[in-house]
Tab-separated table of C-alpha atoms and ligand atoms in Angstrom:
chain	number	residue	atom	x	y	z
X	18	MET	CA	-92.974	-3.088	-49.919
X	19	LYS	CA	-91.451	-6.296	-51.105
X	20	GLU	CA	-87.750	-6.980	-50.915
X	21	LEU	CA	-85.534	-7.825	-53.902
X	22	SER	CA	-81.957	-9.166	-53.611
X	23	LEU	CA	-79.454	-9.596	-56.400
X	24	ILE	CA	-76.718	-12.149	-55.885
X	25	ILE	CA	-73.563	-11.516	-57.807
X	26	PRO	CA	-70.821	-14.167	-57.514
X	27	CYS	CA	-67.400	-12.597	-58.375
X	28	TYR	CA	-64.093	-14.305	-58.971
X	29	ASN	CA	-61.415	-12.041	-60.344
X	30	GLU	CA	-63.858	-9.646	-61.887
X	31	SER	CA	-62.096	-6.372	-61.185
X	32	SER	CA	-62.293	-5.164	-64.805
X	33	PRO	CA	-66.054	-5.428	-65.484
X	34	LEU	CA	-67.206	-4.973	-61.866
X	35	ARG	CA	-67.887	-1.219	-61.668
X	36	ASP	CA	-69.664	-1.264	-64.973
X	37	THR	CA	-71.768	-4.184	-63.764
X	38	PHE	CA	-72.659	-2.316	-60.619
X	39	PHE	CA	-73.731	0.811	-62.514
X	40	GLN	CA	-75.901	-1.134	-64.885
X	41	LEU	CA	-77.548	-3.091	-62.099
X	42	GLN	CA	-78.077	0.080	-60.100
X	43	LYS	CA	-79.721	1.646	-63.103
X	44	VAL	CA	-82.166	-1.180	-63.446
X	45	LEU	CA	-82.919	-1.256	-59.718
X	46	SER	CA	-83.579	2.483	-59.619
X	47	SER	CA	-85.980	2.329	-62.545
X	48	GLU	CA	-89.480	3.506	-61.676
X	49	THR	CA	-91.114	0.077	-62.141
X	50	ILE	CA	-88.845	-1.498	-59.518
X	51	LYS	CA	-88.418	1.454	-57.144
X	52	LYS	CA	-92.162	1.818	-56.702
X	53	LYS	CA	-92.728	-1.666	-55.411
X	54	TYR	CA	-89.464	-3.083	-54.180
X	55	SER	CA	-86.709	-2.164	-51.828
X	56	SER	CA	-83.650	-3.787	-53.340
X	57	LYS	CA	-80.145	-4.738	-52.377
X	58	MET	CA	-77.150	-6.288	-54.087
X	59	ILE	CA	-75.110	-9.021	-52.472
X	60	PHE	CA	-71.641	-9.375	-54.009
X	61	VAL	CA	-69.962	-12.614	-53.114
X	62	ASN	CA	-66.229	-12.416	-53.544
X	63	ASP	CA	-65.116	-15.960	-54.132
X	64	GLY	CA	-61.515	-15.610	-53.043
X	65	SER	CA	-60.408	-13.345	-55.955
X	66	THR	CA	-56.700	-12.817	-56.288
X	67	ASP	CA	-57.011	-9.416	-57.972
X	68	ASN	CA	-58.539	-6.298	-56.363
X	69	THR	CA	-62.162	-7.366	-56.786
X	70	LEU	CA	-62.712	-7.177	-53.023
X	71	GLU	CA	-61.335	-3.628	-52.812
X	72	ILE	CA	-63.660	-2.523	-55.600
X	73	ILE	CA	-66.625	-4.143	-53.892
X	74	GLN	CA	-65.782	-2.497	-50.624
X	75	GLU	CA	-65.540	0.899	-52.264
X	76	ILE	CA	-68.933	0.444	-53.896
X	77	ALA	CA	-70.399	-0.761	-50.608
X	78	ASN	CA	-69.084	2.268	-48.760
X	79	GLU	CA	-70.785	4.587	-51.195
X	80	ASN	CA	-74.039	2.644	-51.509
X	81	SER	CA	-76.006	1.455	-48.480
X	82	ASN	CA	-77.901	-1.114	-50.564
X	83	VAL	CA	-74.722	-2.954	-51.389
X	84	LYS	CA	-73.771	-5.899	-49.192
X	85	PHE	CA	-70.836	-8.209	-49.648
X	86	ILE	CA	-69.529	-11.512	-48.417
X	87	SER	CA	-65.908	-12.372	-49.012
X	88	PHE	CA	-64.557	-15.924	-48.795
X	89	SER	CA	-61.169	-16.889	-47.347
X	90	ARG	CA	-60.275	-18.613	-50.670
X	91	ASN	CA	-61.833	-19.660	-53.939
X	92	PHE	CA	-64.670	-22.082	-53.122
X	93	GLY	CA	-66.281	-22.106	-56.551
X	94	LYS	CA	-69.393	-20.520	-57.969
X	95	GLU	CA	-71.739	-23.068	-56.362
X	96	ALA	CA	-70.542	-22.058	-52.896
X	97	ALA	CA	-70.735	-18.376	-53.786
X	98	MET	CA	-74.340	-18.713	-54.935
X	99	LEU	CA	-75.247	-20.690	-51.836
X	100	ALA	CA	-73.805	-17.965	-49.579
X	101	GLY	CA	-75.779	-15.365	-51.466
X	102	LEU	CA	-79.029	-17.416	-51.199
X	103	LYS	CA	-78.510	-17.766	-47.441
X	104	TYR	CA	-78.266	-14.056	-46.845
X	105	SER	CA	-80.877	-12.935	-49.352
X	106	ASN	CA	-83.869	-12.657	-47.033
X	107	GLY	CA	-86.146	-10.912	-49.506
X	108	ASP	CA	-89.217	-11.993	-51.364
X	109	ILE	CA	-87.393	-12.177	-54.658
X	110	THR	CA	-83.808	-13.298	-55.312
X	111	ILE	CA	-82.031	-12.994	-58.616
X	112	ILE	CA	-78.672	-14.590	-59.377
X	113	ILE	CA	-76.639	-12.800	-62.000
X	114	ASP	CA	-73.032	-13.065	-63.280
X	115	ALA	CA	-70.577	-10.278	-62.598
X	116	ASP	CA	-69.274	-10.138	-66.191
X	117	LEU	CA	-72.341	-8.596	-67.866
X	118	GLN	CA	-72.933	-11.677	-69.929
X	119	HIS	CA	-76.340	-11.734	-68.297
X	120	PRO	CA	-78.101	-8.571	-69.550
X	121	PRO	CA	-79.374	-6.640	-66.513
X	122	HIS	CA	-82.424	-5.255	-68.298
X	123	LEU	CA	-83.917	-8.817	-68.251
X	124	ILE	CA	-84.461	-8.316	-64.559
X	125	LEU	CA	-87.478	-6.166	-65.423
X	126	ASP	CA	-89.022	-8.982	-67.487
X	127	MET	CA	-88.265	-11.471	-64.774
X	128	ILE	CA	-90.073	-9.401	-62.176
X	129	LYS	CA	-93.028	-9.004	-64.544
X	130	TYR	CA	-93.373	-12.766	-64.694
X	131	TYR	CA	-92.886	-13.126	-60.934
X	132	GLU	CA	-95.837	-10.775	-60.447
X	133	GLU	CA	-97.843	-13.080	-62.732
X	134	GLY	CA	-97.239	-15.856	-60.293
X	135	TYR	CA	-94.123	-17.662	-61.443
X	136	ASP	CA	-91.694	-18.973	-58.807
X	137	GLN	CA	-88.746	-19.374	-61.105
X	138	VAL	CA	-88.089	-17.116	-64.042
X	139	ILE	CA	-85.172	-18.441	-66.033
X	140	ALA	CA	-83.140	-16.694	-68.679
X	141	LYS	CA	-82.170	-18.895	-71.641
X	142	ARG	CA	-79.420	-17.771	-73.947
X	143	SER	CA	-78.796	-18.563	-77.566
X	144	ARG	CA	-75.359	-19.858	-78.411
X	145	ARG	CA	-74.535	-17.181	-80.950
X	146	GLY	CA	-70.882	-16.114	-81.029
X	147	GLU	CA	-69.516	-19.232	-79.404
X	148	ASN	CA	-66.882	-21.312	-81.147
X	149	ILE	CA	-67.822	-24.601	-82.792
X	150	ALA	CA	-65.926	-26.749	-80.280
X	151	ARG	CA	-67.722	-25.205	-77.332
X	152	LYS	CA	-71.116	-25.506	-79.032
X	153	TRP	CA	-70.444	-29.087	-79.910
X	154	THR	CA	-69.226	-30.073	-76.419
X	155	THR	CA	-72.192	-28.471	-74.753
X	156	ARG	CA	-74.673	-30.121	-77.113
X	157	PHE	CA	-73.088	-33.518	-76.470
X	158	TYR	CA	-72.986	-32.817	-72.756
X	159	TYR	CA	-76.728	-32.156	-72.561
X	160	GLN	CA	-77.580	-35.180	-74.648
X	161	ILE	CA	-75.596	-37.477	-72.420
X	162	ILE	CA	-76.610	-35.936	-69.153
X	163	ASN	CA	-80.332	-35.918	-69.822
X	164	LYS	CA	-80.164	-39.629	-70.487
X	165	LEU	CA	-78.422	-40.194	-67.204
X	166	ILE	CA	-80.178	-38.064	-64.671
X	167	ASP	CA	-83.805	-37.809	-63.448
X	168	VAL	CA	-84.255	-34.070	-63.632
X	169	GLU	CA	-84.340	-32.343	-66.980
X	170	LEU	CA	-81.553	-29.937	-67.926
X	171	VAL	CA	-82.003	-27.572	-70.842
X	172	ASP	CA	-79.176	-26.226	-72.988
X	173	GLY	CA	-78.577	-22.483	-72.603
X	174	ILE	CA	-80.056	-22.315	-69.159
X	175	GLY	CA	-77.661	-21.316	-66.496
X	176	ASP	CA	-77.770	-19.696	-63.132
X	177	PHE	CA	-79.264	-16.403	-64.324
X	178	ARG	CA	-82.741	-16.634	-62.814
X	179	LEU	CA	-85.263	-15.193	-60.492
X	180	LEU	CA	-86.312	-17.269	-57.491
X	181	SER	CA	-89.304	-16.675	-55.236
X	182	ARG	CA	-88.973	-17.008	-51.461
X	183	ASP	CA	-90.455	-20.490	-51.621
X	184	ALA	CA	-87.946	-21.571	-54.250
X	185	VAL	CA	-84.993	-20.176	-52.267
X	186	ASP	CA	-86.200	-21.882	-49.098
X	187	SER	CA	-86.486	-25.160	-50.924
X	188	LEU	CA	-82.953	-24.826	-52.315
X	189	LEU	CA	-81.635	-24.103	-48.802
X	190	ALA	CA	-83.452	-27.132	-47.459
X	191	MET	CA	-81.127	-29.317	-49.467
X	192	PRO	CA	-77.973	-29.603	-47.362
X	193	GLU	CA	-75.872	-31.697	-49.709
X	194	TYR	CA	-72.205	-30.750	-49.951
X	195	ASN	CA	-71.722	-31.492	-53.613
X	196	ARG	CA	-74.052	-28.943	-55.071
X	197	PHE	CA	-74.986	-29.195	-58.714
X	198	SER	CA	-77.255	-26.154	-58.980
X	199	LYS	CA	-78.542	-26.777	-62.460
X	200	GLY	CA	-79.986	-30.029	-61.188
X	201	LEU	CA	-81.190	-28.617	-57.892
X	202	PHE	CA	-83.056	-25.766	-59.588
X	203	SER	CA	-84.841	-28.285	-61.753
X	204	TRP	CA	-85.420	-30.720	-58.867
X	205	ILE	CA	-87.316	-28.314	-56.660
X	206	GLY	CA	-89.934	-27.751	-59.364
X	207	PHE	CA	-92.390	-24.874	-58.906
X	208	LYS	CA	-93.987	-22.847	-61.642
X	209	LYS	CA	-91.324	-21.928	-64.206
X	210	LYS	CA	-91.087	-19.418	-66.995
X	211	ILE	CA	-88.298	-19.356	-69.536
X	212	ILE	CA	-87.363	-16.119	-71.256
X	213	ASP	CA	-84.865	-15.978	-74.163
X	214	TYR	CA	-81.964	-13.654	-74.722
X	215	GLU	CA	-79.077	-13.322	-77.196
X	216	ASN	CA	-75.744	-14.656	-76.001
X	217	GLN	CA	-73.419	-11.876	-74.915
X	218	GLU	CA	-69.702	-12.041	-75.367
X	219	ARG	CA	-67.695	-11.321	-72.269
X	220	VAL	CA	-66.755	-7.628	-72.425
X	221	SER	CA	-63.694	-7.872	-70.186
X	222	GLY	CA	-61.860	-10.228	-67.902
X	223	GLU	CA	-61.828	-13.915	-68.853
X	224	SER	CA	-63.937	-16.981	-68.488
X	225	LYS	CA	-62.988	-19.366	-65.675
X	226	TRP	CA	-64.161	-22.398	-67.581
X	227	GLY	CA	-61.548	-24.309	-69.485
X	228	PHE	CA	-62.101	-27.671	-71.137
X	229	SER	CA	-61.093	-29.688	-68.105
X	230	SER	CA	-63.431	-27.773	-65.798
X	231	LEU	CA	-66.297	-28.434	-68.190
X	232	LEU	CA	-65.459	-32.120	-68.144
X	233	ASN	CA	-65.374	-32.145	-64.366
X	234	TYR	CA	-68.666	-30.352	-64.351
X	235	ALA	CA	-70.137	-33.063	-66.527
X	236	ILE	CA	-69.018	-35.776	-64.198
X	237	ASP	CA	-70.431	-33.832	-61.209
X	238	GLY	CA	-73.692	-33.484	-63.068
X	239	MET	CA	-73.946	-37.155	-63.656
X	240	THR	CA	-72.843	-38.479	-60.309
X	241	SER	CA	-74.500	-35.967	-58.013
X	242	PHE	CA	-78.022	-36.735	-59.077
X	243	ASN	CA	-78.462	-40.432	-58.989
X	244	SER	CA	-76.772	-43.751	-59.279
X	245	LYS	CA	-77.723	-44.506	-62.904
X	246	PRO	CA	-74.077	-44.849	-63.893
X	247	LEU	CA	-73.734	-47.667	-61.405
X	248	ARG	CA	-76.791	-49.371	-62.866
X	249	LEU	CA	-75.321	-48.953	-66.337
X	250	LEU	CA	-72.177	-50.727	-65.201
X	251	ILE	CA	-74.237	-53.731	-64.054
X	252	TYR	CA	-75.920	-53.928	-67.462
X	253	LEU	CA	-72.585	-53.585	-69.194
X	254	GLY	CA	-71.140	-56.360	-67.002
X	255	VAL	CA	-74.103	-58.664	-67.753
X	256	ILE	CA	-73.860	-58.042	-71.522
X	257	ILE	CA	-70.135	-58.665	-71.556
X	258	THR	CA	-70.487	-61.864	-69.498
X	259	ILE	CA	-73.127	-63.219	-71.892
X	260	LEU	CA	-71.013	-62.415	-74.910
X	261	ASN	CA	-68.031	-64.079	-73.196
X	262	LEU	CA	-70.049	-67.224	-72.462
X	263	ILE	CA	-71.169	-67.433	-76.077
X	264	TYR	CA	-67.647	-67.031	-77.270
X	265	ILE	CA	-66.307	-69.606	-74.845
X	266	GLY	CA	-68.993	-72.109	-75.908
X	267	TYR	CA	-68.220	-71.469	-79.531
X	268	THR	CA	-64.467	-71.953	-79.057
X	269	PHE	CA	-65.054	-75.076	-76.924
X	270	PHE	CA	-67.113	-76.793	-79.611
X	271	ASN	CA	-64.633	-75.677	-82.259
X	272	ILE	CA	-61.886	-77.436	-80.317
X	273	LEU	CA	-63.994	-80.591	-79.942
X	274	ALA	CA	-64.743	-80.620	-83.631
X	275	PHE	CA	-61.505	-79.501	-85.217
X	276	GLY	CA	-58.821	-79.567	-82.469
X	277	ILE	CA	-56.641	-76.645	-81.425
X	278	ASP	CA	-55.155	-74.568	-84.205
X	279	THR	CA	-53.110	-71.291	-83.874
X	280	PRO	CA	-53.234	-69.912	-80.359
X	281	GLY	CA	-55.552	-66.897	-80.512
X	282	TYR	CA	-53.251	-64.052	-79.659
X	283	PHE	CA	-55.631	-61.434	-81.087
X	284	THR	CA	-58.767	-62.466	-79.148
X	285	LEU	CA	-56.714	-62.888	-75.974
X	286	ILE	CA	-55.106	-59.499	-76.082
X	287	SER	CA	-58.262	-57.725	-77.203
X	288	SER	CA	-60.384	-59.218	-74.460
X	289	ILE	CA	-57.805	-58.374	-71.827
X	290	LEU	CA	-57.571	-54.795	-73.029
X	291	LEU	CA	-61.314	-54.369	-73.309
X	292	LEU	CA	-62.008	-55.788	-69.881
X	293	GLY	CA	-59.118	-53.846	-68.376
X	294	GLY	CA	-60.611	-50.655	-69.690
X	295	ILE	CA	-64.095	-51.406	-68.468
X	296	GLN	CA	-62.756	-52.335	-65.041
X	297	LEU	CA	-60.886	-49.100	-64.791
X	298	ILE	CA	-63.919	-47.076	-65.694
X	299	SER	CA	-66.051	-49.022	-63.231
X	300	ILE	CA	-63.584	-48.487	-60.417
X	301	GLY	CA	-63.484	-44.829	-61.293
X	302	ILE	CA	-67.239	-44.471	-61.163
X	303	LEU	CA	-67.423	-46.336	-57.848
X	304	GLY	CA	-64.668	-44.145	-56.528
X	305	GLU	CA	-66.559	-41.077	-57.569
X	306	TYR	CA	-69.527	-42.078	-55.394
X	307	VAL	CA	-67.322	-43.123	-52.502
X	308	GLY	CA	-65.594	-39.768	-52.755
X	309	ARG	CA	-68.939	-38.018	-52.567
X	310	ILE	CA	-69.943	-40.030	-49.483
X	311	PHE	CA	-66.614	-39.058	-47.986
X	312	TYR	CA	-67.299	-35.353	-48.472
X	313	GLU	CA	-70.891	-35.610	-47.245
X	314	VAL	CA	-70.021	-37.400	-44.012
X	315	LYS	CA	-67.289	-34.938	-43.127
X	316	GLN	CA	-69.961	-32.222	-42.985
X	317	ARG	CA	-67.533	-29.461	-43.728
X	318	PRO	CA	-68.853	-25.943	-44.224
X	319	TYR	CA	-69.384	-25.021	-47.878
X	320	TYR	CA	-67.217	-21.943	-47.571
X	321	ILE	CA	-65.476	-19.771	-45.003
X	322	ILE	CA	-66.378	-16.129	-44.694
X	323	LYS	CA	-63.409	-13.874	-44.104
X	324	ASP	CA	-65.048	-10.490	-44.423
X	325	THR	CA	-68.581	-9.129	-44.743
X	326	ASN	CA	-70.639	-6.027	-44.160
X	327	ILE	CA	-73.747	-8.020	-43.342
X	328	LYS	CA	-74.472	-7.813	-39.651
X	329	SER	CA	-72.517	-10.454	-37.826
X	330	GLU	CA	-75.313	-11.510	-35.458
X	331	SER	CA	-77.551	-12.383	-38.339
X	332	ILE	CA	-74.826	-14.352	-40.055
X	333	GLN	CA	-73.888	-16.337	-36.929
X	334	LEU	CA	-77.557	-16.961	-36.152
X	335	ARG	CA	-78.200	-18.342	-39.590
X	336	GLU	CA	-75.052	-20.410	-39.692
X	337	LYS	CA	-76.033	-22.003	-36.363
X	338	ASN	CA	-79.367	-23.062	-37.727
X	339	GLU	CA	-77.680	-24.841	-40.624
X	340	ARG	CA	-76.490	-28.409	-40.464
V	28	LIG	N1	-67.256	-17.380	-60.503
V	28	LIG	C1	-67.155	-17.554	-59.164
V	28	LIG	N2	-66.257	-18.496	-58.687
V	28	LIG	C2	-65.509	-19.281	-59.535
V	28	LIG	C3	-65.677	-19.092	-60.942
V	28	LIG	C4	-66.595	-18.114	-61.406
V	28	LIG	O1	-67.803	-16.896	-58.343
V	28	LIG	O2	-64.735	-20.090	-59.065
V	28	LIG	C5	-68.236	-16.355	-61.032
V	28	LIG	C6	-67.624	-15.362	-62.002
V	28	LIG	O3	-67.030	-14.256	-61.348
V	28	LIG	C7	-68.870	-14.964	-62.844
V	28	LIG	C8	-69.699	-16.194	-62.859
V	28	LIG	O4	-69.241	-17.006	-61.744
V	28	LIG	O5	-69.583	-13.893	-62.232
V	28	LIG	C9	-69.538	-16.960	-64.192
V	28	LIG	O6	-68.177	-17.224	-64.439
V	28	LIG	P1	-67.553	-17.132	-65.903
V	28	LIG	O7	-67.969	-15.863	-66.577
V	28	LIG	O8	-66.098	-17.398	-65.763
V	28	LIG	O9	-68.232	-18.393	-66.623
V	28	LIG	P2	-68.894	-18.434	-68.096
V	28	LIG	O10	-69.719	-17.202	-68.269
V	28	LIG	O11	-67.738	-18.556	-69.000
V	28	LIG	O12	-69.728	-19.671	-68.016
V	29	LIG	MG1	-69.186	-15.382	-68.036
């Protein structure tokens, strides 16, 4: 019998959580799955401040196939997914949100494709029901980011996916501290299948993504995959220097031919402002990379586990093997 693990990252999800559990349990106990797979759910409580942990513990007490890992504080969804991946030792791992925006019945389709030989089965959502601003920012985001990074990111594809053992092992083999999963999933390759679903509105609780977190995510996406932004800066610098030289030459000959007329306040101030801006951006981008190096060299753990019902020996053993 093969093993199937669901990873469910949870941050302040007390309102939809029970419902999520019931729906997932229903799918897992369907005949198609029960026949061939022994399954478990791994809830990762990412430092929730509401009673998410209590609810998870109650569910775990009543259901032996429910495991949980609880962090000492909020470490972010990336860390929560990583923890789940580490402790999902099955043949198939599926990552799914706790807010029911990822329809659980798709799990059945995912498994069907897995059995056909796909290593990653990815759910792609339509953007129905999202407001214009959000649609527009995401579209812009993907256009920019796909120009900047080497791996391809597709709009509507998130973390809702099935991963084979090989895919999970490859993800775990990448020890970087700044994890940009969308990029990592794409980077590891393997045989992929995309299945579509209609976008679901959140039934309860609220999204943890504001505008500023989306912006930060965009910067993470760009800078954690390669150094193209640095290369761009060099090009920008070269272009600006050439333009400057042309302008200086032009002014110089003008002065030789006609003498100095009104001091060019406009050109002076505009060039200072322009260059000032470019320099600030450049320093910012450099700083971004230096900051990343800083985090990587410190080799801090990705998260701290405060509470879990997964056997402690197996956790310690695994953690020792890491890093
Ligand atoms: N999440 C998490 N840690 C965080 C933020 C979110 O584990 O710091 C979880 C959250 O509980 C949910 C999933 O990640 O299961 C997606 O979050 P959310 O629904 O807020 O994002 P959206 O669906 O709006 O992209
Ligand atoms: Mg959501």
